[in-house]
CSV table of C-alpha atoms in Angstrom, one decimal:
chain,number,residue,atom,x,y,z
A,1252,MET,CA,14.3,27.2,-1.6
A,1253,ALA,CA,10.6,26.3,-1.2
A,1254,ARG,CA,10.1,22.8,0.2
A,1255,PHE,CA,8.1,20.2,-1.7
A,1256,PRO,CA,4.5,20.2,-0.7
A,1257,ARG,CA,3.8,17.8,2.2
A,1258,SER,CA,0.2,17.0,1.4
A,1259,ILE,CA,-0.7,14.3,-1.1
A,1260,ARG,CA,-2.9,16.8,-3.0
A,1261,GLY,CA,-0.1,19.3,-3.2
A,1262,ARG,CA,2.5,16.8,-4.2
A,1263,LEU,CA,0.4,15.2,-7.0
A,1264,THR,CA,-0.6,18.6,-8.3
A,1265,THR,CA,3.1,19.7,-8.3
A,1266,ILE,CA,4.2,16.5,-10.0
A,1267,ALA,CA,1.5,16.8,-12.7
A,1268,ILE,CA,2.5,20.4,-13.4
A,1269,LEU,CA,6.2,19.5,-13.5
A,1270,VAL,CA,5.6,16.5,-15.9
A,1271,VAL,CA,3.4,18.6,-18.2
A,1272,ALA,CA,5.9,21.5,-18.1
A,1273,ALA,CA,8.7,19.1,-19.1
A,1274,VAL,CA,6.6,17.7,-21.9
A,1275,LEU,CA,5.7,21.2,-23.1
A,1276,ALA,CA,9.3,22.4,-22.8
A,1277,ALA,CA,10.5,19.5,-24.9
A,1278,GLY,CA,7.8,19.8,-27.4
A,1279,SER,CA,8.2,23.6,-27.7
A,1280,SER,CA,12.0,23.3,-28.0
A,1281,LEU,CA,11.6,20.8,-30.8
A,1282,THR,CA,8.9,22.9,-32.5
A,1283,LEU,CA,10.9,26.1,-32.4
A,1284,SER,CA,14.0,24.4,-33.6
A,1285,THR,CA,12.5,22.6,-36.6
A,1286,VAL,CA,9.1,24.0,-37.7
A,1287,PRO,CA,10.4,27.5,-38.8
A,1288,ASP,CA,13.2,26.0,-40.9
A,1289,ASN,CA,10.7,23.5,-42.4
A,1290,LEU,CA,8.2,26.3,-43.3
A,1291,TYR,CA,10.9,28.5,-44.7
A,1292,GLY,CA,12.4,25.5,-46.6
A,1293,VAL,CA,9.1,24.8,-48.3
A,1294,VAL,CA,8.8,28.4,-49.6
A,1295,HIS,CA,12.5,28.5,-50.5
A,1296,SER,CA,12.2,25.3,-52.6
A,1297,ARG,CA,9.1,26.6,-54.3
A,1298,VAL,CA,10.7,29.9,-55.3
A,1299,GLU,CA,14.0,28.3,-56.3
A,1300,LEU,CA,12.2,25.8,-58.6
A,1301,ALA,CA,10.3,28.6,-60.4
A,1302,VAL,CA,13.5,30.7,-60.8
A,1303,ARG,CA,15.5,27.9,-62.2
A,1304,ARG,CA,12.8,27.0,-64.6
A,1305,VAL,CA,12.7,30.6,-66.0
A,1306,ALA,CA,16.5,30.7,-66.0
A,1307,ALA,CA,16.6,27.5,-68.1
A,1308,GLU,CA,14.1,29.0,-70.6
A,1309,ALA,CA,16.2,32.2,-70.8
A,1310,ARG,CA,19.4,30.2,-71.3
A,1311,ALA,CA,17.8,28.3,-74.2
A,1312,GLY,CA,16.5,31.4,-75.8
A,1313,ASP,CA,12.8,30.3,-75.4
A,1314,LEU,CA,11.9,33.0,-72.9
A,1315,PRO,CA,8.3,34.4,-73.4
A,1316,THR,CA,7.6,38.1,-72.8
A,1317,VAL,CA,4.9,37.4,-70.3
A,1318,LEU,CA,5.8,34.9,-67.6
A,1319,THR,CA,3.1,32.6,-66.0
A,1320,PRO,CA,3.9,32.0,-62.3
A,1321,PRO,CA,3.3,28.7,-60.7
A,1322,ALA,CA,0.9,28.4,-57.7
A,1323,ARG,CA,2.0,30.5,-54.7
A,1324,ILE,CA,4.6,32.3,-56.7
A,1325,HIS,CA,3.7,36.0,-56.7
A,1326,PHE,CA,6.3,37.6,-58.8
A,1327,LEU,CA,8.8,36.6,-61.7
A,1328,ARG,CA,11.0,38.9,-63.7
A,1329,VAL,CA,13.9,38.7,-66.1
A,1330,MET,CA,16.1,41.8,-66.3
A,1331,SER,CA,19.1,42.6,-68.5
A,1332,SER,CA,22.4,43.8,-67.2
A,1333,ASP,CA,21.5,47.4,-68.0
A,1334,GLY,CA,18.3,47.2,-66.1
A,1335,ARG,CA,15.8,46.5,-68.9
A,1336,ILE,CA,12.8,44.3,-68.2
A,1337,ILE,CA,13.0,41.4,-70.7
A,1338,ALA,CA,10.1,39.3,-69.3
A,1339,SER,CA,7.8,39.6,-66.3
A,1340,THR,CA,4.6,38.3,-64.7
A,1341,PRO,CA,1.5,40.3,-65.6
A,1342,ALA,CA,1.3,43.8,-64.1
A,1343,THR,CA,-0.3,43.9,-60.6
A,1344,ALA,CA,-0.6,46.5,-57.9
A,1345,LEU,CA,2.5,45.0,-56.3
A,1346,GLN,CA,5.1,47.6,-55.9
A,1347,ASP,CA,8.0,45.4,-57.1
A,1348,ALA,CA,10.8,47.9,-57.4
A,1349,HIS,CA,12.0,47.0,-53.9
A,1350,LEU,CA,12.1,43.4,-54.8
A,1351,THR,CA,14.7,43.7,-57.6
A,1352,GLU,CA,17.0,46.3,-56.1
A,1353,PHE,CA,19.7,43.7,-55.4
A,1354,ARG,CA,22.0,41.8,-57.7
A,1355,PRO,CA,23.0,38.2,-57.2
A,1356,GLY,CA,26.6,37.1,-56.7
A,1357,ALA,CA,28.4,34.6,-58.9
A,1358,PRO,CA,26.6,33.4,-62.1
A,1359,ASP,CA,24.3,30.4,-61.8
A,1360,THR,CA,24.3,30.9,-58.0
A,1361,ILE,CA,21.0,31.4,-56.2
A,1362,THR,CA,20.9,34.5,-53.9
A,1363,THR,CA,18.1,34.6,-51.4
A,1364,VAL,CA,16.9,37.7,-49.5
A,1365,GLU,CA,13.8,38.8,-47.7
A,1366,ARG,CA,12.0,42.0,-48.6
A,1367,THR,CA,8.7,43.8,-47.8
A,1368,ALA,CA,6.6,45.4,-50.5
A,1369,ALA,CA,3.1,47.0,-50.6
A,1370,ASN,CA,0.4,45.4,-52.7
A,1371,GLY,CA,-2.0,48.2,-53.6
A,1372,SER,CA,-3.7,49.6,-50.5
A,1373,GLU,CA,-2.9,46.6,-48.4
A,1374,PRO,CA,-0.1,46.9,-45.8
A,1375,GLU,CA,3.4,45.8,-46.7
A,1376,ILE,CA,3.8,42.0,-47.2
A,1377,HIS,CA,6.8,40.0,-46.3
A,1378,TYR,CA,8.4,38.2,-49.3
A,1379,LEU,CA,11.1,35.7,-49.9
A,1380,VAL,CA,13.0,36.8,-53.0
A,1381,GLN,CA,15.6,34.8,-55.0
A,1382,ALA,CA,17.7,35.8,-58.0
A,1383,VAL,CA,20.2,34.1,-60.3
A,1384,THR,CA,22.3,35.4,-63.2
A,1385,VAL,CA,22.6,33.2,-66.3
A,1386,GLU,CA,24.1,33.6,-69.8
A,1387,THR,CA,21.7,33.8,-72.7
A,1388,PRO,CA,22.2,34.2,-76.5
A,1389,ASP,CA,21.6,37.9,-76.0
A,1390,GLY,CA,23.9,38.3,-73.0
A,1391,PRO,CA,23.7,37.9,-69.3
A,1392,VAL,CA,20.3,38.3,-67.6
A,1393,THR,CA,19.1,38.1,-64.0
A,1394,VAL,CA,16.0,36.1,-63.1
A,1395,TYR,CA,14.0,37.2,-60.0
A,1396,GLY,CA,11.3,35.3,-58.2
A,1397,ALA,CA,9.3,36.0,-55.0
A,1398,SER,CA,6.7,34.3,-52.8
A,1399,SER,CA,4.8,35.7,-49.9
A,1400,LEU,CA,5.9,34.6,-46.4
A,1401,SER,CA,2.5,35.8,-44.8
A,1402,ASP,CA,1.3,32.2,-44.2
A,1403,VAL,CA,4.7,31.3,-42.7
A,1404,ASP,CA,4.6,34.4,-40.5
A,1405,ARG,CA,1.1,33.6,-39.3
A,1406,ALA,CA,2.0,30.0,-38.5
A,1407,LEU,CA,5.0,31.1,-36.6
A,1408,ALA,CA,3.0,33.7,-34.7
A,1409,TRP,CA,0.5,31.1,-33.6
A,1410,ILE,CA,3.4,28.8,-32.6
A,1411,ASP,CA,4.9,31.6,-30.5
A,1412,LEU,CA,1.5,32.4,-29.0
A,1413,PHE,CA,1.0,28.7,-27.9
A,1414,VAL,CA,4.5,28.3,-26.6
A,1415,PHE,CA,4.8,31.5,-24.7
A,1416,VAL,CA,1.2,32.2,-23.8
A,1417,GLY,CA,-0.6,28.9,-24.2
A,1418,SER,CA,1.9,26.8,-22.3
A,1419,PRO,CA,1.4,28.7,-19.0
A,1420,ILE,CA,-2.3,28.6,-19.5
A,1421,VAL,CA,-2.1,24.8,-20.0
A,1422,LEU,CA,-0.1,24.4,-16.9
A,1423,VAL,CA,-2.6,26.4,-14.9
A,1424,ILE,CA,-5.5,24.3,-16.3
A,1425,VAL,CA,-3.6,21.0,-15.6
A,1426,GLY,CA,-2.8,22.2,-12.0
A,1427,ALA,CA,-6.4,23.2,-11.4
A,1428,ILE,CA,-7.8,19.9,-12.8
A,1429,THR,CA,-5.3,17.8,-10.9
A,1430,TRP,CA,-6.0,19.7,-7.7
A,1431,ALA,CA,-9.8,19.3,-8.1
A,1432,ALA,CA,-9.5,15.6,-9.1
A,1433,VAL,CA,-7.2,14.6,-6.3
A,1434,GLY,CA,-9.3,16.6,-3.8
A,1435,SER,CA,-12.4,14.7,-5.0
A,1436,ALA,CA,-10.6,11.4,-4.8
A,1437,LEU,CA,-9.3,12.1,-1.3
A,1438,ARG,CA,-12.6,13.5,0.1
A,1439,PRO,CA,-13.6,10.0,1.3
A,1440,VAL,CA,-10.2,9.8,3.1
A,1441,GLU,CA,-11.0,13.1,4.8
A,1442,ARG,CA,-14.3,11.7,6.0
A,1443,ILE,CA,-12.6,8.5,7.2
A,1444,SER,CA,-10.0,10.6,9.1
A,1445,ALA,CA,-12.7,12.8,10.6
A,1446,GLU,CA,-14.6,9.7,11.8
A,1447,LEU,CA,-11.5,8.0,13.2
A,1448,ALA,CA,-10.6,11.2,15.1
A,1449,GLU,CA,-14.0,11.0,16.9
A,1450,ILE,CA,-13.6,7.4,17.9
A,1451,THR,CA,-12.3,7.0,21.4
A,1452,GLY,CA,-11.4,4.1,23.6
A,1453,ARG,CA,-14.7,4.4,25.5
A,1454,ASP,CA,-16.8,4.0,22.3
A,1455,ILE,CA,-15.2,2.0,19.5
A,1456,SER,CA,-18.6,0.8,18.1
A,1457,ARG,CA,-18.6,3.5,15.4
A,1458,ARG,CA,-17.4,2.7,11.9
A,1459,VAL,CA,-15.9,4.8,9.1
A,1460,PRO,CA,-17.9,5.4,5.9
A,1461,VAL,CA,-17.2,3.1,3.0
A,1462,PRO,CA,-17.3,4.8,-0.4
A,1463,ASP,CA,-19.0,2.9,-3.1
A,1464,THR,CA,-16.1,3.3,-5.5
A,1465,GLY,CA,-14.5,-0.1,-5.6
A,1466,ASP,CA,-11.0,1.4,-5.5
A,1467,GLU,CA,-8.1,1.4,-3.0
A,1468,ILE,CA,-9.9,3.9,-0.7
A,1469,ASN,CA,-12.9,1.5,-0.6
A,1470,ALA,CA,-10.4,-1.2,0.4
A,1471,LEU,CA,-8.9,1.1,3.0
A,1472,ALA,CA,-12.2,1.9,4.6
A,1473,ARG,CA,-13.2,-1.8,4.7
A,1474,THR,CA,-9.9,-2.8,6.2
A,1475,THR,CA,-10.2,0.0,8.8
A,1476,ASN,CA,-13.7,-1.2,9.7
A,1477,HIS,CA,-12.4,-4.8,10.0
A,1478,THR,CA,-9.6,-3.5,12.3
A,1479,LEU,CA,-12.1,-1.6,14.4
A,1480,ASP,CA,-14.2,-4.8,14.6
A,1481,ARG,CA,-11.1,-6.6,15.9
A,1482,LEU,CA,-10.3,-3.8,18.3
A,1483,GLU,CA,-13.9,-3.8,19.6
A,1484,ARG,CA,-13.8,-7.6,20.1
A,1485,SER,CA,-10.4,-7.3,21.8
A,1486,ALA,CA,-11.6,-4.5,24.1
A,1487,GLU,CA,-14.7,-6.4,25.0
A,1488,THR,CA,-12.6,-9.5,25.7
A,1489,GLN,CA,-10.2,-7.4,27.8
A,1490,ARG,CA,-13.1,-5.9,29.8
A,1491,ARG,CA,-14.6,-9.4,30.3
A,1492,PHE,CA,-11.2,-10.7,31.2
A,1493,VAL,CA,-10.7,-8.0,33.8
A,1494,ALA,CA,-14.1,-8.5,35.2
A,1495,ASP,CA,-13.7,-12.3,35.4
A,1496,ALA,CA,-10.2,-12.0,36.8
A,1497,SER,CA,-11.5,-9.7,39.5
A,1498,HIS,CA,-14.2,-12.1,40.3
A,1499,GLU,CA,-11.9,-15.1,40.4
A,1500,LEU,CA,-9.3,-13.2,42.5
A,1501,ARG,CA,-12.0,-11.9,44.9
A,1502,SER,CA,-13.2,-15.5,45.8
A,1503,PRO,CA,-9.9,-16.8,47.3
A,1504,VAL,CA,-9.2,-13.4,48.9
A,1505,SER,CA,-12.7,-13.3,50.4
A,1506,ALA,CA,-12.3,-16.9,51.7
A,1507,LEU,CA,-8.9,-16.1,53.1
A,1508,ARG,CA,-10.1,-13.0,54.8
A,1509,THR,CA,-13.2,-14.7,56.2
A,1510,GLN,CA,-11.2,-17.5,57.7
A,1511,LEU,CA,-8.8,-15.1,59.3
A,1512,GLU,CA,-11.5,-12.8,60.7
A,1513,VAL,CA,-13.3,-15.8,62.2
A,1514,ALA,CA,-10.1,-17.1,63.7
A,1515,ASN,CA,-9.2,-13.7,65.0
A,1516,ALA,CA,-12.7,-13.2,66.5
A,1517,TYR,CA,-12.7,-16.5,68.3
A,1518,PRO,CA,-9.1,-17.4,69.0
A,1519,ASP,CA,-9.8,-19.9,71.8
A,1520,GLU,CA,-12.3,-21.8,69.7
A,1521,THR,CA,-10.2,-21.9,66.5
A,1522,ASP,CA,-8.4,-25.0,65.3
A,1523,TRP,CA,-5.3,-23.1,64.2
A,1524,LYS,CA,-3.8,-26.1,62.4
A,1525,ALA,CA,-6.9,-26.6,60.2
A,1526,THR,CA,-7.3,-22.8,59.7
A,1527,GLY,CA,-3.7,-22.6,58.6
A,1528,ALA,CA,-4.2,-25.4,56.1
A,1529,ARG,CA,-7.3,-23.8,54.7
A,1530,THR,CA,-5.7,-20.4,54.4
A,1531,LEU,CA,-2.6,-22.0,52.8
A,1532,ALA,CA,-4.9,-23.7,50.3
A,1533,ALA,CA,-6.6,-20.4,49.5
A,1534,ALA,CA,-3.2,-18.7,49.2
A,1535,ASP,CA,-2.0,-21.4,46.8
A,1536,ARG,CA,-5.1,-21.0,44.7
A,1537,LEU,CA,-4.6,-17.3,44.6
A,1538,ALA,CA,-1.0,-17.7,43.6
A,1539,THR,CA,-1.9,-20.1,40.9
A,1540,ILE,CA,-4.5,-17.7,39.4
A,1541,ILE,CA,-2.0,-14.9,39.5
A,1542,ASP,CA,0.7,-17.0,37.8
A,1543,GLU,CA,-1.7,-18.0,35.1
A,1544,LEU,CA,-2.9,-14.4,34.6
A,1545,LEU,CA,0.6,-13.1,34.3
A,1546,MET,CA,1.6,-15.8,31.8
A,1547,LEU,CA,-1.5,-15.1,29.8
A,1548,ALA,CA,-0.7,-11.4,29.8
A,1549,ARG,CA,2.8,-12.0,28.6
A,1550,LEU,CA,1.6,-14.3,25.8
A,1551,ASP,CA,-1.1,-11.7,24.8
A,1552,ALA,CA,1.7,-9.1,24.6
A,1553,GLY,CA,3.7,-11.3,22.3
A,1554,ALA,CA,6.6,-11.6,24.8
A,1555,VAL,CA,9.0,-14.4,23.9
A,1556,ALA,CA,10.3,-16.4,26.9
A,1557,PRO,CA,13.9,-17.8,26.8
A,1558,ARG,CA,13.9,-21.0,24.8
A,1559,ARG,CA,16.1,-24.0,24.5
A,1560,VAL,CA,15.9,-27.6,23.4
A,1561,VAL,CA,13.5,-29.5,25.7
A,1562,ASP,CA,12.8,-33.2,25.7
A,1563,ILE,CA,9.0,-33.6,26.1
A,1564,CYS,CA,9.4,-37.3,27.1
A,1565,ARG,CA,11.6,-36.4,30.0
A,1566,MET,CA,9.2,-33.6,31.1
A,1567,VAL,CA,6.3,-36.1,31.0
A,1568,LYS,CA,8.2,-38.6,33.1
A,1569,ASP,CA,9.0,-35.9,35.7
A,1570,GLN,CA,5.4,-35.0,35.9
A,1571,ALA,CA,4.3,-38.6,36.3
A,1572,ARG,CA,6.9,-39.2,39.0
A,1573,ASP,CA,5.6,-36.2,41.0
A,1574,ARG,CA,2.0,-37.6,40.7
A,1575,GLU,CA,2.7,-41.2,41.7
A,1576,CYS,CA,0.7,-40.8,44.9
A,1577,GLY,CA,-2.2,-39.0,43.1
A,1578,ARG,CA,-5.8,-39.9,43.1
A,1579,VAL,CA,-5.6,-41.9,39.8
A,1580,PRO,CA,-2.7,-43.7,38.2
A,1581,ILE,CA,-1.0,-42.3,35.1
A,1582,PHE,CA,0.0,-44.8,32.4
A,1583,LEU,CA,2.7,-43.6,29.9
A,1584,ARG,CA,3.4,-44.6,26.3
A,1585,LEU,CA,6.5,-42.6,25.3
A,1586,CYS,CA,8.8,-42.6,22.3
A,1587,THR,CA,12.5,-42.6,22.8
A,1588,THR,CA,12.9,-38.9,22.6
A,1589,ALA,CA,10.8,-35.9,21.5
A,1590,PRO,CA,13.0,-32.7,21.4
A,1591,VAL,CA,11.3,-29.4,20.9
A,1592,CYS,CA,12.6,-25.8,21.0
A,1593,GLY,CA,10.6,-24.0,23.6
A,1594,SER,CA,10.3,-22.4,27.0
A,1595,PRO,CA,10.8,-25.0,29.8
A,1596,VAL,CA,8.6,-23.0,32.1
A,1597,GLN,CA,5.7,-22.7,29.7
A,1598,LEU,CA,5.9,-26.3,28.5
A,1599,ASP,CA,6.0,-27.5,32.1
A,1600,ARG,CA,2.9,-25.4,32.7
A,1601,LEU,CA,1.2,-26.9,29.7
A,1602,LEU,CA,1.8,-30.5,31.0
A,1603,THR,CA,0.7,-29.4,34.5
A,1604,ASN,CA,-2.6,-28.0,33.3
A,1605,LEU,CA,-3.4,-30.9,31.0
A,1606,LEU,CA,-2.7,-33.4,33.8
A,1607,ASP,CA,-4.5,-31.4,36.5
A,1608,ASN,CA,-7.5,-31.2,34.2
A,1609,ALA,CA,-7.3,-35.0,33.5
A,1610,THR,CA,-6.9,-35.7,37.3
A,1611,ARG,CA,-10.0,-33.7,38.1
A,1612,HIS,CA,-12.2,-35.6,35.6
A,1613,ALA,CA,-10.7,-39.1,35.5
A,1614,ALA,CA,-12.6,-42.0,37.0
A,1615,THR,CA,-9.9,-44.7,37.3
A,1616,ARG,CA,-6.9,-43.9,35.0
A,1617,ILE,CA,-5.0,-41.3,32.9
A,1618,GLU,CA,-3.1,-42.2,29.8
A,1619,VAL,CA,-0.3,-40.0,28.4
A,1620,GLU,CA,1.2,-40.8,25.0
A,1621,VAL,CA,4.1,-38.9,23.3
A,1622,SER,CA,5.0,-39.7,19.7
A,1623,VAL,CA,6.8,-38.1,16.7
A,1624,HIS,CA,5.0,-38.0,13.4
A,1625,GLN,CA,5.9,-36.1,10.3
A,1626,GLY,CA,8.1,-33.6,12.0
A,1627,GLN,CA,5.7,-33.0,14.8
A,1628,VAL,CA,5.7,-34.0,18.5
A,1629,VAL,CA,2.2,-35.2,19.4
A,1630,VAL,CA,1.3,-35.3,23.1
A,1631,THR,CA,-2.0,-37.0,23.9
A,1632,VAL,CA,-3.6,-36.8,27.4
A,1633,THR,CA,-6.6,-39.1,27.9
A,1634,ASP,CA,-8.9,-39.6,30.9
A,1635,ASP,CA,-11.9,-41.9,31.4
A,1636,GLY,CA,-14.2,-39.4,33.0
A,1637,ASP,CA,-17.5,-37.9,31.7
A,1638,GLY,CA,-15.9,-36.5,28.6
A,1639,ILE,CA,-16.7,-33.2,26.8
A,1640,ALA,CA,-19.7,-32.7,24.6
A,1641,PRO,CA,-18.9,-31.8,20.9
A,1642,GLU,CA,-20.6,-28.4,21.3
A,1643,ASP,CA,-18.4,-27.6,24.3
A,1644,ARG,CA,-15.0,-28.5,22.8
A,1645,ASP,CA,-14.3,-24.9,21.7
A,1646,ARG,CA,-15.8,-23.3,24.8
A,1647,VAL,CA,-13.4,-25.1,27.2
A,1648,PHE,CA,-10.6,-23.0,25.7
A,1649,GLU,CA,-12.4,-19.7,26.5
A,1650,ARG,CA,-11.0,-17.9,29.5
A,1651,PHE,CA,-12.8,-18.4,32.8
A,1652,THR,CA,-15.2,-20.9,31.2
A,1653,ARG,CA,-16.0,-23.8,33.4
A,1654,LEU,CA,-18.5,-26.5,32.4
A,1655,GLU,CA,-21.1,-27.7,34.9
A,1656,SER,CA,-19.3,-31.0,35.4
A,1657,ALA,CA,-16.1,-29.2,36.2
A,1658,ARG,CA,-17.8,-27.0,38.8
A,1659,ALA,CA,-19.3,-30.0,40.4
A,1660,LYS,CA,-16.0,-31.9,40.6
A,1661,ASP,CA,-13.8,-29.0,41.7
A,1662,LYS,CA,-15.0,-25.7,43.1
A,1663,GLY,CA,-11.5,-24.3,43.2
A,1664,GLY,CA,-10.8,-24.2,39.5
A,1665,SER,CA,-10.3,-20.9,37.7
A,1666,GLY,CA,-11.1,-21.7,34.1
A,1667,LEU,CA,-7.7,-20.5,33.0
A,1668,GLY,CA,-5.8,-23.8,32.7
A,1669,LEU,CA,-7.0,-24.9,29.2
A,1670,PRO,CA,-7.0,-21.4,27.6
A,1671,LEU,CA,-3.5,-20.9,28.9
A,1672,SER,CA,-2.4,-24.3,27.6
A,1673,ARG,CA,-3.7,-23.4,24.1
A,1674,GLU,CA,-1.9,-20.1,24.2
A,1675,ILE,CA,1.3,-21.8,25.1
A,1676,VAL,CA,1.0,-24.3,22.3
A,1677,ALA,CA,0.2,-21.6,19.8
A,1678,ALA,CA,3.2,-19.5,21.0
A,1679,HIS,CA,5.3,-22.6,20.1
A,1680,GLY,CA,3.8,-22.9,16.6
A,1681,GLY,CA,1.5,-25.8,17.4
A,1682,SER,CA,-2.1,-26.5,18.2
A,1683,LEU,CA,-4.2,-27.9,21.1
A,1684,THR,CA,-7.5,-29.6,20.3
A,1685,VAL,CA,-10.1,-32.0,21.9
A,1686,ALA,CA,-10.3,-35.3,20.0
A,1687,ASP,CA,-13.1,-37.8,19.8
A,1688,HIS,CA,-12.8,-40.4,22.6
A,1689,HIS,CA,-15.1,-42.5,24.6
A,1690,PRO,CA,-15.2,-42.8,27.5
A,1691,GLY,CA,-13.7,-39.6,28.8
A,1692,ALA,CA,-11.8,-36.8,27.0
A,1693,ARG,CA,-8.7,-36.7,25.0
A,1694,PHE,CA,-6.5,-33.6,24.5
A,1695,VAL,CA,-4.0,-33.6,21.7
A,1696,ALA,CA,-1.2,-31.1,21.7
A,1697,VAL,CA,1.0,-30.8,18.5
A,1698,ILE,CA,4.3,-29.0,18.6
A,1699,PRO,CA,7.0,-28.8,15.9
A,1700,LEU,CA,9.9,-31.2,16.4
A,1701,TYR,CA,13.3,-29.8,16.9
A,1702,GLU,CA,15.5,-31.1,14.1
A,1703,GLY,CA,18.6,-28.9,14.5
A,1704,VAL,CA,22.0,-30.3,15.0
């Protein structure tokens, strides 16, 4: 058994042919089962009406010698029981002997037969002949009537021609038209496929052609181009991310290597305690950058860290306790409890990054507020430093972006803390923004409140 075509063009063509074939089959079956009977029925009724009219005249004794046939009645004749012609239509070239060679059955019962007879030099014609025997004042007579079936035969021949010859031709035409129409409709798809096949990871700046049709293929092409735009931006971001990450990682590695090379070259003149402290600080910075890069990579990949109910207020208290001996004091304004469903590791990194950022820029104090509002936990971290200009409030969340003020205050930053913080909050269904505040900067993190039992 042949398999159904796998191409859209082949499937649609096959479906169109099958649908039309089913319609033609149903229509042909209905036509062949009803039309012939209807056509024969019309002729039968016409002849029967003429025969019964003449029979009524014969029964009443008012039968003329020459009978006038109605329209489409080609022959009428009344014959006695001994074969004499009592009345008949006017003489014609019709060879009628063959039409009256049979006798009807019971009296007053119409008998119908089909006969062929020649009409002059013309070929034989197919007739429907009816006869009935009736009693008259002069004895029993038989009334004959006939009508040509030529029109019926021609109509049935045309019907047979259409059903058995025309239907296959119609199916071929439908298949060819469907094949051509679907091929024309799918031609833009072929061009899109060809263009996509030539687009590689090294060059995704190319775009597929957009047909000016306004249909689904037009929407497909535009969606494909939008997807390619996003892929190009993602690839560019990835390349920039790799380049920036390489640069940021190179700095602490180079510093660490330089210090060790100097210490190794001049061992007697090296303050090993100070060198150890500096190399340890460089190693800590390197570890921090690697941890942030790994966490960003997991968030970009959509990995979901193990989650449980975490009290943000408790986490803030723990952070503040660990920073009691820091450069600037931290003032807390906390609600009773602020439970959220999240990753403890990621949320702790969020608070660490926000507080580290505030510590670097604060002049005299840091304020942390945690509140619950309309099903949201709102964490606000405020410092009294130089603040962030409105035009830079989105830039600070770009990876490896460090403002001039940040570079001046801390040369060891990586520019990953705030972008990672925003990614963490987004992964928890919230948002992280910079709010208006003077003096200093205010970061507002909003995370959905856990309301489960």
